[in-house]
Short mmCIF file of C-alpha atoms and ligand atoms in Angstrom, two decimals:
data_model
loop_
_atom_site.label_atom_id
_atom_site.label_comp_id
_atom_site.label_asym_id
_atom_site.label_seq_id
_atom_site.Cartn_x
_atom_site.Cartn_y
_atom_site.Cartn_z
CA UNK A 563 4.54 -2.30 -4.78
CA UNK A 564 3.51 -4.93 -2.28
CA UNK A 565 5.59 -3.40 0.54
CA UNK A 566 3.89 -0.34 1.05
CA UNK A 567 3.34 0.91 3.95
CA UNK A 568 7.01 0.23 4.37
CA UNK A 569 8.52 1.12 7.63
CA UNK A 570 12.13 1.35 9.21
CA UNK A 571 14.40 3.23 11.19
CA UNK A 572 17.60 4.06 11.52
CA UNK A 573 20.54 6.59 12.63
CA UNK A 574 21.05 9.85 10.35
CA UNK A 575 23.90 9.97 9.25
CA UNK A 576 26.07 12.90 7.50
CA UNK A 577 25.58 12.77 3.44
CA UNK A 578 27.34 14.89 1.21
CA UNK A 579 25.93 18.08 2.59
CA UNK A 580 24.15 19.11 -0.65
CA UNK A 581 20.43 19.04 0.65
CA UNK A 582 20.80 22.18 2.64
CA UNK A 583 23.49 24.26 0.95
CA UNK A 584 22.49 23.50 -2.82
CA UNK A 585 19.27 23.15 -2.82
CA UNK A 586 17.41 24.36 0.12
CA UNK A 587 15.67 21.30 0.87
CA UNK A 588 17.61 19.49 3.76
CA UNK A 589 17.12 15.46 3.53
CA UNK A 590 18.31 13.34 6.88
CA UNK A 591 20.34 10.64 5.28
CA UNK A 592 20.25 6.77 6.44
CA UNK A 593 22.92 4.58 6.74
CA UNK A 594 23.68 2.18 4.13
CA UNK A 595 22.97 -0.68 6.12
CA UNK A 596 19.22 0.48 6.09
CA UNK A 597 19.41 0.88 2.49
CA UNK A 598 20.56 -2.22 1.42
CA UNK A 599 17.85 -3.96 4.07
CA UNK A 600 14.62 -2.29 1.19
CA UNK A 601 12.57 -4.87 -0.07
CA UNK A 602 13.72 -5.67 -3.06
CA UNK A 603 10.17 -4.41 -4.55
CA UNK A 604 10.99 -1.00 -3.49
CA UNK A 605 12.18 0.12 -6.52
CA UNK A 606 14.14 3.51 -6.60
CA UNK A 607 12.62 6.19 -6.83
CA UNK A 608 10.66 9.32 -4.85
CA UNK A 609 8.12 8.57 -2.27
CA UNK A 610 6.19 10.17 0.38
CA UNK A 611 4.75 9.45 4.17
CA UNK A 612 5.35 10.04 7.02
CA UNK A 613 8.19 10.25 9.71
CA UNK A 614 9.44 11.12 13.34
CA UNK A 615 12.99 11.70 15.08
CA UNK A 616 13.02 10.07 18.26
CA UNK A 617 10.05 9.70 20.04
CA UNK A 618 8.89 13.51 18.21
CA UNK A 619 6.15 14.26 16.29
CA UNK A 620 4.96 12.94 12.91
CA UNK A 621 5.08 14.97 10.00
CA UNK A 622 5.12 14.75 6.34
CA UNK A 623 7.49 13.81 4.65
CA UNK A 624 9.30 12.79 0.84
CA UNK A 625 11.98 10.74 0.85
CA UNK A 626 14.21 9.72 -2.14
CA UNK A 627 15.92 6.22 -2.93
CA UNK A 628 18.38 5.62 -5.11
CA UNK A 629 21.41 6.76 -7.25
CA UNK A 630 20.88 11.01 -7.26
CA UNK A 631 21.26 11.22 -11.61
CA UNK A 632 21.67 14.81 -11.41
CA UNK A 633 25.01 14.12 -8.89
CA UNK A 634 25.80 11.06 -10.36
CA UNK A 635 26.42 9.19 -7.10
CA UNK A 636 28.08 5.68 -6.62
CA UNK A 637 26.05 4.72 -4.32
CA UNK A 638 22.39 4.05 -3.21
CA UNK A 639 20.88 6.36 -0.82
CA UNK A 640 17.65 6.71 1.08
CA UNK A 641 17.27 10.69 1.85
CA UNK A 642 14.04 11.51 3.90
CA UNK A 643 12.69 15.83 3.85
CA UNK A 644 10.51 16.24 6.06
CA UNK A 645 7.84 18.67 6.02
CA UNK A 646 8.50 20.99 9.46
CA UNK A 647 11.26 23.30 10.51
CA UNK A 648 13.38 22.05 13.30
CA UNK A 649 15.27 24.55 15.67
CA UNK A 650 18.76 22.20 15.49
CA UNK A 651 20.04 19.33 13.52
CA UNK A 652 19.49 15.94 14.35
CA UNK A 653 22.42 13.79 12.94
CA UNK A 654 22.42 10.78 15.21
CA UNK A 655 19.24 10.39 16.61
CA UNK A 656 16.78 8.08 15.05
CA UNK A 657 14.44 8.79 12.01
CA UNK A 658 11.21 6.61 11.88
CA UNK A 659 10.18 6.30 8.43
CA UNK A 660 6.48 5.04 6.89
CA UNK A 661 6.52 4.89 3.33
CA UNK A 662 3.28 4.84 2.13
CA UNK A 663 3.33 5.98 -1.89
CA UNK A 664 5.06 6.41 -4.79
CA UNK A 665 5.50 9.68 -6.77
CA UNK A 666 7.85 9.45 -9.73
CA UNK A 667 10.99 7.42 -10.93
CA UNK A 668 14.51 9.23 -10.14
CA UNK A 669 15.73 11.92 -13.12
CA UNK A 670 18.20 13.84 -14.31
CA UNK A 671 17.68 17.35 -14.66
CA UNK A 672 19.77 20.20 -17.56
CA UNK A 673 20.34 22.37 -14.30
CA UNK A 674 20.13 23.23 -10.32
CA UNK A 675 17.37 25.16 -10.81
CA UNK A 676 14.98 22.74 -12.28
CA UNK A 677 16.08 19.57 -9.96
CA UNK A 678 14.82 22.19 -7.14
CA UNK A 679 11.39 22.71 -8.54
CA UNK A 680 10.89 19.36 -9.39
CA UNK A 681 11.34 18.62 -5.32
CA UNK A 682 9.16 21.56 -4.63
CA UNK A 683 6.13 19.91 -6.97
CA UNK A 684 6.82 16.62 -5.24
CA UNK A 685 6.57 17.89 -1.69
CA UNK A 686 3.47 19.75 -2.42
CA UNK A 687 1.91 16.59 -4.25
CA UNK A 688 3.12 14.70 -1.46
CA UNK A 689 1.30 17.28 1.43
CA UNK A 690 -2.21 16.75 -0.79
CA UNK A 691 -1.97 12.58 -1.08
CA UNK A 692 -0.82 12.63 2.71
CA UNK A 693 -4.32 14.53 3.57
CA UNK A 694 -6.29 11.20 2.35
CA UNK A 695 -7.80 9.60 4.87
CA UNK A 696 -6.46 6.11 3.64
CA UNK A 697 -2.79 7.75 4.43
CA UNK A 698 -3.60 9.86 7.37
CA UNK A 699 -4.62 6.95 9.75
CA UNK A 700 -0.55 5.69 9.24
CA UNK A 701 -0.03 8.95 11.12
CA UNK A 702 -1.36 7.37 14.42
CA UNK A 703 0.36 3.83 13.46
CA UNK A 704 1.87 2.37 16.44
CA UNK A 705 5.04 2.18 15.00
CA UNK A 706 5.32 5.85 15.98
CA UNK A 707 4.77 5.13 19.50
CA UNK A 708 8.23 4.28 20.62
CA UNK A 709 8.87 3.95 24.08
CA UNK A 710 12.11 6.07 25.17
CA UNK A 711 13.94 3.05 26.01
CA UNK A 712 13.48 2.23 22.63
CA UNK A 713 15.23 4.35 20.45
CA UNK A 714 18.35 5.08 22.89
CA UNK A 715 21.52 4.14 21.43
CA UNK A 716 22.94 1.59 23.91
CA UNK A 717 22.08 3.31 27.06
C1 FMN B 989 11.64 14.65 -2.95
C2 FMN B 989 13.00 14.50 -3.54
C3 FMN B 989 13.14 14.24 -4.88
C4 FMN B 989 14.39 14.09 -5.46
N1 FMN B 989 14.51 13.82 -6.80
C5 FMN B 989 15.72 13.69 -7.37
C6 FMN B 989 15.85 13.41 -8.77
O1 FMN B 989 14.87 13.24 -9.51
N2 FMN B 989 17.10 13.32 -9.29
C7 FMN B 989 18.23 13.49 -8.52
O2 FMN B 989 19.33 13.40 -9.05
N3 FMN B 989 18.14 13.72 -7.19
C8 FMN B 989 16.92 13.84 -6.60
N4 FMN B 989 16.81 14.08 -5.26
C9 FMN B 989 18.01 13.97 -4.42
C10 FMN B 989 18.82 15.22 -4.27
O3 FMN B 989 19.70 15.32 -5.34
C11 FMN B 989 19.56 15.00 -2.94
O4 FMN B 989 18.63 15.09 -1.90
C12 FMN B 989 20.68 15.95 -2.76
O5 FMN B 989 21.73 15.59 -3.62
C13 FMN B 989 21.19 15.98 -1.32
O6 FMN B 989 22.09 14.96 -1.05
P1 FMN B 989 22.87 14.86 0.32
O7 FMN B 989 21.91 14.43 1.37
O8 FMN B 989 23.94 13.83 0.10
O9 FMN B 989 23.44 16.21 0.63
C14 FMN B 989 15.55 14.22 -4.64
C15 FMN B 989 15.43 14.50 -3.28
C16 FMN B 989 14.17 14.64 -2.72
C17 FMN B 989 14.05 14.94 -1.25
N1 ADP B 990 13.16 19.37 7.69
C1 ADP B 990 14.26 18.62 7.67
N2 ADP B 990 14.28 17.43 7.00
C2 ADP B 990 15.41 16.68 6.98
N3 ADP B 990 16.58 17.01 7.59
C3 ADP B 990 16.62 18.17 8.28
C4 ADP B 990 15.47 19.02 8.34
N4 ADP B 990 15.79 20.10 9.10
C5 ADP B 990 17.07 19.95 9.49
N5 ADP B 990 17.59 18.79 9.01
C6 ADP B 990 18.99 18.35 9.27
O1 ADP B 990 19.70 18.55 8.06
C7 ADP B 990 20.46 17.38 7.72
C8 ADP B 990 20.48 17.16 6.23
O2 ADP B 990 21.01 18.21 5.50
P1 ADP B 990 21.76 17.88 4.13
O3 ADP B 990 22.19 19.19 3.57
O4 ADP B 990 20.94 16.97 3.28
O5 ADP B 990 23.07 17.17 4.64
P2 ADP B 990 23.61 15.67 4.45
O6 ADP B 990 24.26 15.65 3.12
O7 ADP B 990 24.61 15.48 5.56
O8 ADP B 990 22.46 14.74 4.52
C9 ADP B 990 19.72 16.22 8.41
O9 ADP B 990 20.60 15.16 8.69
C10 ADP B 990 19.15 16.88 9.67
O10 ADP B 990 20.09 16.78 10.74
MG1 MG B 991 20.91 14.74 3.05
#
């Protein structure tokens, strides 16, 4: 995958409300607009990096691109979890993503229960990669550093 470190932003917007309810893993949705701007090297699939809202912190983060098997979706998505608890949801504001490796192809899964675990292994395989120091230095990218200004939505 030539892209990677792959970067981009965009607005969250609402999914299907699944992440939180079903499975207990929360994923800030992007638009499709952002989704259909991948490379198109960036096959789907379930990566990790890192990622901010705003002009917040950076934190860890797995993100997953494509067709969700197990829900059978119609269309492509690109569904970021990021590794930290946040007091409030953000739907609106702007997620800054670096991709920076690949885990695993998409699957389907017989039930609930093991899609859940399988997200748990990759989010804990994802935490361990992220601690190398070839990925860590993307955590101080400049990229991150977004003026205020920036990342207002036309104000
Ligand atoms: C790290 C990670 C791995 C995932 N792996 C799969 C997968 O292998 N198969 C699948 O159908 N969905 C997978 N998903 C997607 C979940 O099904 C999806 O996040 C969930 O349906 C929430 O969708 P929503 O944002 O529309 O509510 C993964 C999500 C994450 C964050
Ligand atoms: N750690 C987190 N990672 C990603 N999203 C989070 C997190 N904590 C709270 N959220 C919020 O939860 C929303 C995603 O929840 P989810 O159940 O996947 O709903 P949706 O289907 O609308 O994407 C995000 O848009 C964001 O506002
Ligand atoms: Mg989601």
């Amino acid at each position: 995958m030539r892209h990677l470190p792959y970067f981009c932003r965009g607005q969250v917007v609402r999914g299907f409300g699944r992440g939180s309810k079903q499975l207990g893993i929360p994923t800030a949705n992007f638009p499709e607009q952002v989704v259909d701007n991948l490379p198109a090297d960036v096959s789907t699939g379930i990566y990790y990096g890192w990622a901010s809202v705003g002009s917040g912190d950076v934190h860890k983060m797995v993100v997953s691109i494509g067709w969700n098997p197990y829900y059978k979706n119609t269309k492509k998505s690109m569904e970021t979890h990021i590794m930290h608890t946040f007091e409030e949801d953000f739907y609106g504001e702007i997620l800054n993503v670096a991709i920076v490796g690949y885990l695993r192809p998409e699957k389907n899964f017989d039930s609930l229960e093991s899609l859940i675990s399988a997200i748990q292994g990759d989010i804990e395989e994802a935490k361990k990669r992220l601690d190398l120091p070839e990925h860590l230095k993307l955590k101080e990218d400049n990229f991150f550093r977004v003026p205020k200004s920036k990342i207002m939505n036309g104000h």
